[in-house]
Amino acid sequence: MIHPFLQSTLRELQVFLHSRRFWGTFAAIVLLFAVTGPYGTMESMAFGERLAYWLSLHALAWVIAILCAVVAERLLRRMLTSMFARMMAGSLAAALPIGFAIGLVDYVFTGETTTLDSGLHRALFALPLCALFCLLTYMAMSQKIAEAAAPEETSPAASILDRLKPENRGSLLRLSVQDHYTEVVTSRGRELVLLRFADALKETAATPGLRVHRSHWVADAHVESLKRDNGRLLILTRDGTKIPVSRSYAEDVRRRFA
């Protein structure tokens, strides 16, 4: 049986492998570098050699950046709640191996050997490019990465409370979507869980409640009253929180809590 860490990491890597936009961007950048011949490659290499050089260099650099970003996204979850911060940390860390990988490509194509100083210099040059790579990747693919990272299936008998730290396991009060996480609020605290909202709802079966918005679920016992604010229907909970009610759920909410 594949370890859950490896299984989730492989799913995230497959997001890149199956993304036409991602590899279309890769091909466009390689072609741009081959045609323009930056960093002296126009003068020192013919077009075919330039294409092979930039294809090899970018392929190696992108693979390293992807691996580092995905592994960091998995390993740093307990330390950083932001997916972007985790991916950025991994991407920046990738600059060091990328610097020496560029040296390897240079050696194959030009015979130039890489020293420690030249490898570090190339790594410093790669640092802003790695940051840009992370930013563009996050903007284009963060939702798909988050979906791949979340568990594929949940057990109907499972309780979302089992996913929480022991000190936060109290009576389930409400769920809300927070970025790529589900925020679970209980009588003993709140916690972010990396789980699709639709799957989180399946794990509330033991607690009577109702989905009132595409991003909110509330337990029946936690509802204090209904109110209107500028024509919008709101649920006022027992701890004073105001939860918006979508039009598609308004009739069910009125029927249940009015």
PDB file of C-alpha atoms in Angstrom:
ATOM      1  CA  MET A   1       0.000   0.000   0.000  1.00  0.00           C
ATOM      2  CA  ILE A   2       1.361   3.440  -0.973  1.00  0.00           C
ATOM      3  CA  HIS A   3       2.160   5.714   1.973  1.00  0.00           C
ATOM      4  CA  PRO A   4      -0.420   8.558   2.217  1.00  0.00           C
ATOM      5  CA  PHE A   5       2.344  11.193   1.940  1.00  0.00           C
ATOM      6  CA  LEU A   6       3.697   9.672  -1.264  1.00  0.00           C
ATOM      7  CA  GLN A   7       0.194   9.085  -2.617  1.00  0.00           C
ATOM      8  CA  SER A   8      -0.839  12.713  -2.106  1.00  0.00           C
ATOM      9  CA  THR A   9       2.484  13.994  -3.495  1.00  0.00           C
ATOM     10  CA  LEU A  10       2.073  11.895  -6.629  1.00  0.00           C
ATOM     11  CA  ARG A  11      -1.452  13.249  -7.116  1.00  0.00           C
ATOM     12  CA  GLU A  12      -0.134  16.802  -6.923  1.00  0.00           C
ATOM     13  CA  LEU A  13       2.627  16.024  -9.438  1.00  0.00           C
ATOM     14  CA  GLN A  14       0.030  14.597 -11.809  1.00  0.00           C
ATOM     15  CA  VAL A  15      -1.696  17.987 -11.817  1.00  0.00           C
ATOM     16  CA  PHE A  16       1.383  19.360 -13.585  1.00  0.00           C
ATOM     17  CA  LEU A  17       1.756  16.393 -15.904  1.00  0.00           C
ATOM     18  CA  HIS A  18      -1.850  16.681 -17.090  1.00  0.00           C
ATOM     19  CA  SER A  19      -1.966  20.468 -17.441  1.00  0.00           C
ATOM     20  CA  ARG A  20      -1.891  21.541 -21.096  1.00  0.00           C
ATOM     21  CA  ARG A  21      -1.617  25.190 -20.073  1.00  0.00           C
ATOM     22  CA  PHE A  22       1.436  24.484 -17.938  1.00  0.00           C
ATOM     23  CA  TRP A  23       3.323  22.590 -20.615  1.00  0.00           C
ATOM     24  CA  GLY A  24       2.158  25.007 -23.295  1.00  0.00           C
ATOM     25  CA  THR A  25       3.796  27.767 -21.273  1.00  0.00           C
ATOM     26  CA  PHE A  26       6.922  25.632 -20.926  1.00  0.00           C
ATOM     27  CA  ALA A  27       7.117  25.064 -24.687  1.00  0.00           C
ATOM     28  CA  ALA A  28       6.577  28.763 -25.425  1.00  0.00           C
ATOM     29  CA  ILE A  29       9.366  29.822 -23.062  1.00  0.00           C
ATOM     30  CA  VAL A  30      11.813  27.259 -24.451  1.00  0.00           C
ATOM     31  CA  LEU A  31      11.043  28.406 -27.994  1.00  0.00           C
ATOM     32  CA  LEU A  32      11.433  32.061 -27.001  1.00  0.00           C
ATOM     33  CA  PHE A  33      14.871  31.403 -25.506  1.00  0.00           C
ATOM     34  CA  ALA A  34      15.915  29.333 -28.523  1.00  0.00           C
ATOM     35  CA  VAL A  35      14.863  32.037 -30.999  1.00  0.00           C
ATOM     36  CA  THR A  36      16.266  35.048 -29.112  1.00  0.00           C
ATOM     37  CA  GLY A  37      19.440  33.299 -27.931  1.00  0.00           C
ATOM     38  CA  PRO A  38      20.077  35.207 -24.686  1.00  0.00           C
ATOM     39  CA  TYR A  39      23.280  35.040 -22.589  1.00  0.00           C
ATOM     40  CA  GLY A  40      25.510  34.696 -25.650  1.00  0.00           C
ATOM     41  CA  THR A  41      23.899  31.534 -27.011  1.00  0.00           C
ATOM     42  CA  MET A  42      22.897  33.340 -30.239  1.00  0.00           C
ATOM     43  CA  GLU A  43      26.545  33.912 -31.131  1.00  0.00           C
ATOM     44  CA  SER A  44      27.961  30.608 -29.858  1.00  0.00           C
ATOM     45  CA  MET A  45      25.306  28.109 -30.969  1.00  0.00           C
ATOM     46  CA  ALA A  46      23.330  27.284 -34.087  1.00  0.00           C
ATOM     47  CA  PHE A  47      19.540  27.223 -33.754  1.00  0.00           C
ATOM     48  CA  GLY A  48      19.296  23.446 -33.346  1.00  0.00           C
ATOM     49  CA  GLU A  49      21.941  23.432 -30.630  1.00  0.00           C
ATOM     50  CA  ARG A  50      20.317  26.423 -28.912  1.00  0.00           C
ATOM     51  CA  LEU A  51      16.974  24.654 -28.915  1.00  0.00           C
ATOM     52  CA  ALA A  52      18.516  21.520 -27.396  1.00  0.00           C
ATOM     53  CA  TYR A  53      20.420  23.614 -24.826  1.00  0.00           C
ATOM     54  CA  TRP A  54      17.439  25.646 -23.620  1.00  0.00           C
ATOM     55  CA  LEU A  55      15.141  22.619 -23.713  1.00  0.00           C
ATOM     56  CA  SER A  56      17.546  20.663 -21.495  1.00  0.00           C
ATOM     57  CA  LEU A  57      18.158  23.583 -19.142  1.00  0.00           C
ATOM     58  CA  HIS A  58      14.484  24.499 -18.677  1.00  0.00           C
ATOM     59  CA  ALA A  59      13.346  20.888 -18.390  1.00  0.00           C
ATOM     60  CA  LEU A  60      15.846  20.217 -15.615  1.00  0.00           C
ATOM     61  CA  ALA A  61      15.136  23.505 -13.826  1.00  0.00           C
ATOM     62  CA  TRP A  62      11.344  23.146 -14.033  1.00  0.00           C
ATOM     63  CA  VAL A  63      11.403  19.547 -12.807  1.00  0.00           C
ATOM     64  CA  ILE A  64      13.506  20.549  -9.791  1.00  0.00           C
ATOM     65  CA  ALA A  65      11.259  23.536  -9.044  1.00  0.00           C
ATOM     66  CA  ILE A  66       8.091  21.431  -9.293  1.00  0.00           C
ATOM     67  CA  LEU A  67       9.456  18.694  -7.046  1.00  0.00           C
ATOM     68  CA  CYS A  68      10.670  21.158  -4.415  1.00  0.00           C
ATOM     69  CA  ALA A  69       7.420  23.158  -4.462  1.00  0.00           C
ATOM     70  CA  VAL A  70       5.209  20.065  -4.146  1.00  0.00           C
ATOM     71  CA  VAL A  71       7.309  18.420  -1.429  1.00  0.00           C
ATOM     72  CA  ALA A  72       7.448  21.677   0.560  1.00  0.00           C
ATOM     73  CA  GLU A  73       3.690  22.095   0.131  1.00  0.00           C
ATOM     74  CA  ARG A  74       3.263  18.731   1.828  1.00  0.00           C
ATOM     75  CA  LEU A  75       5.975  18.933   4.502  1.00  0.00           C
ATOM     76  CA  LEU A  76       5.308  22.467   5.771  1.00  0.00           C
ATOM     77  CA  ARG A  77       1.565  22.170   6.397  1.00  0.00           C
ATOM     78  CA  ARG A  78       1.948  22.108  10.171  1.00  0.00           C
ATOM     79  CA  MET A  79       4.177  25.190  10.073  1.00  0.00           C
ATOM     80  CA  LEU A  80       2.527  27.337   7.366  1.00  0.00           C
ATOM     81  CA  THR A  81      -1.225  27.508   6.753  1.00  0.00           C
ATOM     82  CA  SER A  82      -0.836  29.323   3.430  1.00  0.00           C
ATOM     83  CA  MET A  83      -0.392  27.060   0.417  1.00  0.00           C
ATOM     84  CA  PHE A  84       1.285  29.924  -1.444  1.00  0.00           C
ATOM     85  CA  ALA A  85       3.843  30.387   1.357  1.00  0.00           C
ATOM     86  CA  ARG A  86       4.623  26.660   1.378  1.00  0.00           C
ATOM     87  CA  MET A  87       5.063  26.502  -2.383  1.00  0.00           C
ATOM     88  CA  MET A  88       7.168  29.671  -2.384  1.00  0.00           C
ATOM     89  CA  ALA A  89       9.473  28.225   0.285  1.00  0.00           C
ATOM     90  CA  GLY A  90       9.990  25.117  -1.826  1.00  0.00           C
ATOM     91  CA  SER A  91      10.503  27.096  -5.028  1.00  0.00           C
ATOM     92  CA  LEU A  92      13.122  29.350  -3.446  1.00  0.00           C
ATOM     93  CA  ALA A  93      14.898  26.327  -1.980  1.00  0.00           C
ATOM     94  CA  ALA A  94      15.009  24.893  -5.507  1.00  0.00           C
ATOM     95  CA  ALA A  95      17.297  27.741  -6.631  1.00  0.00           C
ATOM     96  CA  LEU A  96      20.362  26.050  -5.103  1.00  0.00           C
ATOM     97  CA  PRO A  97      20.099  22.693  -6.915  1.00  0.00           C
ATOM     98  CA  ILE A  98      18.965  24.523 -10.062  1.00  0.00           C
ATOM     99  CA  GLY A  99      22.155  26.614  -9.976  1.00  0.00           C
ATOM    100  CA  PHE A 100      24.313  23.496 -10.098  1.00  0.00           C
ATOM    101  CA  ALA A 101      21.974  21.800 -12.593  1.00  0.00           C
ATOM    102  CA  ILE A 102      22.546  24.731 -14.965  1.00  0.00           C
ATOM    103  CA  GLY A 103      26.260  24.157 -14.496  1.00  0.00           C
ATOM    104  CA  LEU A 104      25.790  20.522 -15.528  1.00  0.00           C
ATOM    105  CA  VAL A 105      23.970  21.552 -18.717  1.00  0.00           C
ATOM    106  CA  ASP A 106      26.688  24.102 -19.488  1.00  0.00           C
ATOM    107  CA  TYR A 107      29.329  21.414 -19.063  1.00  0.00           C
ATOM    108  CA  VAL A 108      27.541  19.060 -21.473  1.00  0.00           C
ATOM    109  CA  PHE A 109      27.126  21.736 -24.158  1.00  0.00           C
ATOM    110  CA  THR A 110      30.230  23.905 -23.694  1.00  0.00           C
ATOM    111  CA  GLY A 111      32.684  21.876 -21.628  1.00  0.00           C
ATOM    112  CA  GLU A 112      32.746  24.591 -18.957  1.00  0.00           C
ATOM    113  CA  THR A 113      33.208  23.099 -15.499  1.00  0.00           C
ATOM    114  CA  THR A 114      31.245  24.342 -12.503  1.00  0.00           C
ATOM    115  CA  THR A 115      32.964  25.513  -9.350  1.00  0.00           C
ATOM    116  CA  LEU A 116      31.339  26.139  -5.999  1.00  0.00           C
ATOM    117  CA  ASP A 117      31.426  29.891  -6.614  1.00  0.00           C
ATOM    118  CA  SER A 118      29.941  29.661 -10.117  1.00  0.00           C
ATOM    119  CA  GLY A 119      27.236  27.263  -8.910  1.00  0.00           C
ATOM    120  CA  LEU A 120      26.250  29.624  -6.107  1.00  0.00           C
ATOM    121  CA  HIS A 121      26.264  32.551  -8.541  1.00  0.00           C
ATOM    122  CA  ARG A 122      23.902  30.704 -10.862  1.00  0.00           C
ATOM    123  CA  ALA A 123      21.698  29.813  -7.880  1.00  0.00           C
ATOM    124  CA  LEU A 124      21.495  33.493  -6.908  1.00  0.00           C
ATOM    125  CA  PHE A 125      20.517  34.324 -10.484  1.00  0.00           C
ATOM    126  CA  ALA A 126      17.840  31.593 -10.421  1.00  0.00           C
ATOM    127  CA  LEU A 127      16.280  32.866  -7.169  1.00  0.00           C
ATOM    128  CA  PRO A 128      13.946  35.549  -8.657  1.00  0.00           C
ATOM    129  CA  LEU A 129      13.045  33.226 -11.531  1.00  0.00           C
ATOM    130  CA  CYS A 130      12.008  30.560  -9.028  1.00  0.00           C
ATOM    131  CA  ALA A 131       9.843  33.107  -7.208  1.00  0.00           C
ATOM    132  CA  LEU A 132       8.208  34.112 -10.503  1.00  0.00           C
ATOM    133  CA  PHE A 133       7.677  30.446 -11.393  1.00  0.00           C
ATOM    134  CA  CYS A 134       5.908  29.878  -8.063  1.00  0.00           C
ATOM    135  CA  LEU A 135       3.700  32.952  -8.435  1.00  0.00           C
ATOM    136  CA  LEU A 136       2.531  32.022 -11.935  1.00  0.00           C
ATOM    137  CA  THR A 137       2.004  28.385 -10.967  1.00  0.00           C
ATOM    138  CA  TYR A 138      -0.029  29.298  -7.893  1.00  0.00           C
ATOM    139  CA  MET A 139      -2.221  31.754  -9.822  1.00  0.00           C
ATOM    140  CA  ALA A 140      -2.955  29.214 -12.549  1.00  0.00           C
ATOM    141  CA  MET A 141      -3.117  25.906 -10.685  1.00  0.00           C
ATOM    142  CA  SER A 142      -3.590  26.388  -6.936  1.00  0.00           C
ATOM    143  CA  GLN A 143      -7.182  25.123  -6.921  1.00  0.00           C
ATOM    144  CA  LYS A 144      -6.300  21.932  -8.779  1.00  0.00           C
ATOM    145  CA  ILE A 145      -3.278  21.343  -6.550  1.00  0.00           C
ATOM    146  CA  ALA A 146      -5.408  21.759  -3.418  1.00  0.00           C
ATOM    147  CA  GLU A 147      -8.002  19.324  -4.753  1.00  0.00           C
ATOM    148  CA  ALA A 148      -5.284  16.785  -5.529  1.00  0.00           C
ATOM    149  CA  ALA A 149      -3.768  17.205  -2.066  1.00  0.00           C
ATOM    150  CA  ALA A 150      -7.054  16.586  -0.272  1.00  0.00           C
ATOM    151  CA  PRO A 151      -8.135  12.998   0.461  1.00  0.00           C
ATOM    152  CA  GLU A 152      -9.849  11.394  -2.528  1.00  0.00           C
ATOM    153  CA  GLU A 153     -12.535   9.642  -0.537  1.00  0.00           C
ATOM    154  CA  THR A 154     -14.103   9.917   2.856  1.00  0.00           C
ATOM    155  CA  SER A 155     -15.908   7.257   4.805  1.00  0.00           C
ATOM    156  CA  PRO A 156     -19.631   7.899   5.347  1.00  0.00           C
ATOM    157  CA  ALA A 157     -19.187   6.805   8.968  1.00  0.00           C
ATOM    158  CA  ALA A 158     -16.256   9.153   9.568  1.00  0.00           C
ATOM    159  CA  SER A 159     -16.616  12.227  11.729  1.00  0.00           C
ATOM    160  CA  ILE A 160     -14.840  15.434  10.884  1.00  0.00           C
ATOM    161  CA  LEU A 161     -14.111  15.819  14.599  1.00  0.00           C
ATOM    162  CA  ASP A 162     -11.663  12.916  14.282  1.00  0.00           C
ATOM    163  CA  ARG A 163      -9.523  15.124  12.028  1.00  0.00           C
ATOM    164  CA  LEU A 164      -9.078  17.770  14.711  1.00  0.00           C
ATOM    165  CA  LYS A 165      -6.464  18.066  17.419  1.00  0.00           C
ATOM    166  CA  PRO A 166      -7.762  16.466  20.651  1.00  0.00           C
ATOM    167  CA  GLU A 167      -8.039  19.827  22.409  1.00  0.00           C
ATOM    168  CA  ASN A 168     -10.401  21.130  19.680  1.00  0.00           C
ATOM    169  CA  ARG A 169     -12.820  18.196  19.685  1.00  0.00           C
ATOM    170  CA  GLY A 170     -16.049  19.560  21.090  1.00  0.00           C
ATOM    171  CA  SER A 171     -19.607  19.892  19.836  1.00  0.00           C
ATOM    172  CA  LEU A 172     -19.595  20.684  16.112  1.00  0.00           C
ATOM    173  CA  LEU A 173     -20.977  24.205  15.542  1.00  0.00           C
ATOM    174  CA  ARG A 174     -20.240  25.257  11.979  1.00  0.00           C
ATOM    175  CA  LEU A 175     -18.046  24.766   8.895  1.00  0.00           C
ATOM    176  CA  SER A 176     -16.763  27.419   6.513  1.00  0.00           C
ATOM    177  CA  VAL A 177     -14.584  27.489   3.415  1.00  0.00           C
ATOM    178  CA  GLN A 178     -11.264  29.241   4.023  1.00  0.00           C
ATOM    179  CA  ASP A 179      -9.054  29.448   0.948  1.00  0.00           C
ATOM    180  CA  HIS A 180      -8.387  25.777   0.101  1.00  0.00           C
ATOM    181  CA  TYR A 181      -9.290  24.548   3.577  1.00  0.00           C
ATOM    182  CA  THR A 182     -12.425  23.875   5.586  1.00  0.00           C
ATOM    183  CA  GLU A 183     -12.551  25.766   8.872  1.00  0.00           C
ATOM    184  CA  VAL A 184     -14.135  23.610  11.575  1.00  0.00           C
ATOM    185  CA  VAL A 185     -15.592  25.480  14.561  1.00  0.00           C
ATOM    186  CA  THR A 186     -16.478  23.533  17.686  1.00  0.00           C
ATOM    187  CA  SER A 187     -17.437  24.414  21.235  1.00  0.00           C
ATOM    188  CA  ARG A 188     -13.753  24.033  22.157  1.00  0.00           C
ATOM    189  CA  GLY A 189     -12.037  25.937  19.370  1.00  0.00           C
ATOM    190  CA  ARG A 190     -11.486  26.152  15.640  1.00  0.00           C
ATOM    191  CA  GLU A 191      -9.096  24.496  13.213  1.00  0.00           C
ATOM    192  CA  LEU A 192      -8.322  24.485   9.486  1.00  0.00           C
ATOM    193  CA  VAL A 193      -8.551  21.076   7.825  1.00  0.00           C
ATOM    194  CA  LEU A 194      -7.258  20.350   4.333  1.00  0.00           C
ATOM    195  CA  LEU A 195     -10.459  18.799   3.024  1.00  0.00           C
ATOM    196  CA  ARG A 196     -12.877  19.620   0.236  1.00  0.00           C
ATOM    197  CA  PHE A 197     -15.975  21.295   1.620  1.00  0.00           C
ATOM    198  CA  ALA A 198     -18.245  18.745  -0.072  1.00  0.00           C
ATOM    199  CA  ASP A 199     -16.331  15.926   1.642  1.00  0.00           C
ATOM    200  CA  ALA A 200     -16.401  17.759   4.980  1.00  0.00           C
ATOM    201  CA  LEU A 201     -20.197  17.918   4.769  1.00  0.00           C
ATOM    202  CA  LYS A 202     -20.329  14.132   4.456  1.00  0.00           C
ATOM    203  CA  GLU A 203     -18.599  13.864   7.820  1.00  0.00           C
ATOM    204  CA  THR A 204     -21.200  15.934   9.693  1.00  0.00           C
ATOM    205  CA  ALA A 205     -23.879  13.231   9.570  1.00  0.00           C
ATOM    206  CA  ALA A 206     -23.777  12.690  13.327  1.00  0.00           C
ATOM    207  CA  THR A 207     -24.619  16.368  13.950  1.00  0.00           C
ATOM    208  CA  PRO A 208     -27.992  17.733  12.732  1.00  0.00           C
ATOM    209  CA  GLY A 209     -27.358  20.795  10.624  1.00  0.00           C
ATOM    210  CA  LEU A 210     -27.891  22.478   7.284  1.00  0.00           C
ATOM    211  CA  ARG A 211     -25.803  23.886   4.474  1.00  0.00           C
ATOM    212  CA  VAL A 212     -26.915  27.503   4.177  1.00  0.00           C
ATOM    213  CA  HIS A 213     -24.414  28.835   1.634  1.00  0.00           C
ATOM    214  CA  ARG A 214     -21.929  27.378  -0.806  1.00  0.00           C
ATOM    215  CA  SER A 215     -19.246  28.200   1.786  1.00  0.00           C
ATOM    216  CA  HIS A 216     -21.099  27.645   5.078  1.00  0.00           C
ATOM    217  CA  TRP A 217     -22.744  24.866   7.096  1.00  0.00           C
ATOM    218  CA  VAL A 218     -24.234  25.388  10.559  1.00  0.00           C
ATOM    219  CA  ALA A 219     -25.444  22.966  13.228  1.00  0.00           C
ATOM    220  CA  ASP A 220     -29.119  23.230  14.164  1.00  0.00           C
ATOM    221  CA  ALA A 221     -28.318  23.702  17.842  1.00  0.00           C
ATOM    222  CA  HIS A 222     -26.004  26.616  17.054  1.00  0.00           C
ATOM    223  CA  VAL A 223     -28.675  28.741  15.334  1.00  0.00           C
ATOM    224  CA  GLU A 224     -30.030  31.556  17.511  1.00  0.00           C
ATOM    225  CA  SER A 225     -32.294  33.373  15.050  1.00  0.00           C
ATOM    226  CA  LEU A 226     -32.768  34.662  11.514  1.00  0.00           C
ATOM    227  CA  LYS A 227     -32.467  38.318  10.557  1.00  0.00           C
ATOM    228  CA  ARG A 228     -32.386  40.510   7.474  1.00  0.00           C
ATOM    229  CA  ASP A 229     -29.724  43.070   6.644  1.00  0.00           C
ATOM    230  CA  ASN A 230     -30.265  45.232   3.556  1.00  0.00           C
ATOM    231  CA  GLY A 231     -32.469  42.552   2.064  1.00  0.00           C
ATOM    232  CA  ARG A 232     -30.039  39.740   2.773  1.00  0.00           C
ATOM    233  CA  LEU A 233     -31.040  36.807   4.936  1.00  0.00           C
ATOM    234  CA  LEU A 234     -28.583  36.051   7.733  1.00  0.00           C
ATOM    235  CA  ILE A 235     -28.292  33.416  10.441  1.00  0.00           C
ATOM    236  CA  LEU A 236     -27.330  34.711  13.859  1.00  0.00           C
ATOM    237  CA  THR A 237     -25.526  31.985  15.804  1.00  0.00           C
ATOM    238  CA  ARG A 238     -25.355  31.566  19.571  1.00  0.00           C
ATOM    239  CA  ASP A 239     -21.842  33.016  19.680  1.00  0.00           C
ATOM    240  CA  GLY A 240     -22.940  36.133  17.775  1.00  0.00           C
ATOM    241  CA  THR A 241     -21.578  35.197  14.357  1.00  0.00           C
ATOM    242  CA  LYS A 242     -23.590  36.301  11.327  1.00  0.00           C
ATOM    243  CA  ILE A 243     -23.669  33.732   8.534  1.00  0.00           C
ATOM    244  CA  PRO A 244     -24.997  34.706   5.084  1.00  0.00           C
ATOM    245  CA  VAL A 245     -27.711  32.567   3.506  1.00  0.00           C
ATOM    246  CA  SER A 246     -27.650  32.003  -0.254  1.00  0.00           C
ATOM    247  CA  ARG A 247     -30.888  32.433  -2.183  1.00  0.00           C
ATOM    248  CA  SER A 248     -30.799  28.792  -3.231  1.00  0.00           C
ATOM    249  CA  TYR A 249     -30.840  27.734   0.435  1.00  0.00           C
ATOM    250  CA  ALA A 250     -33.142  30.470   1.784  1.00  0.00           C
ATOM    251  CA  GLU A 251     -36.375  28.481   1.604  1.00  0.00           C
ATOM    252  CA  ASP A 252     -34.867  25.493   3.433  1.00  0.00           C
ATOM    253  CA  VAL A 253     -33.440  27.820   6.087  1.00  0.00           C
ATOM    254  CA  ARG A 254     -36.766  29.567   6.677  1.00  0.00           C
ATOM    255  CA  ARG A 255     -38.603  26.269   6.841  1.00  0.00           C
ATOM    256  CA  ARG A 256     -36.142  24.887   9.375  1.00  0.00           C
ATOM    257  CA  PHE A 257     -35.361  27.825  11.622  1.00  0.00           C
ATOM    258  CA  ALA A 258     -38.137  30.407  11.237  1.00  0.00           C
TER     259      ALA A 258
END
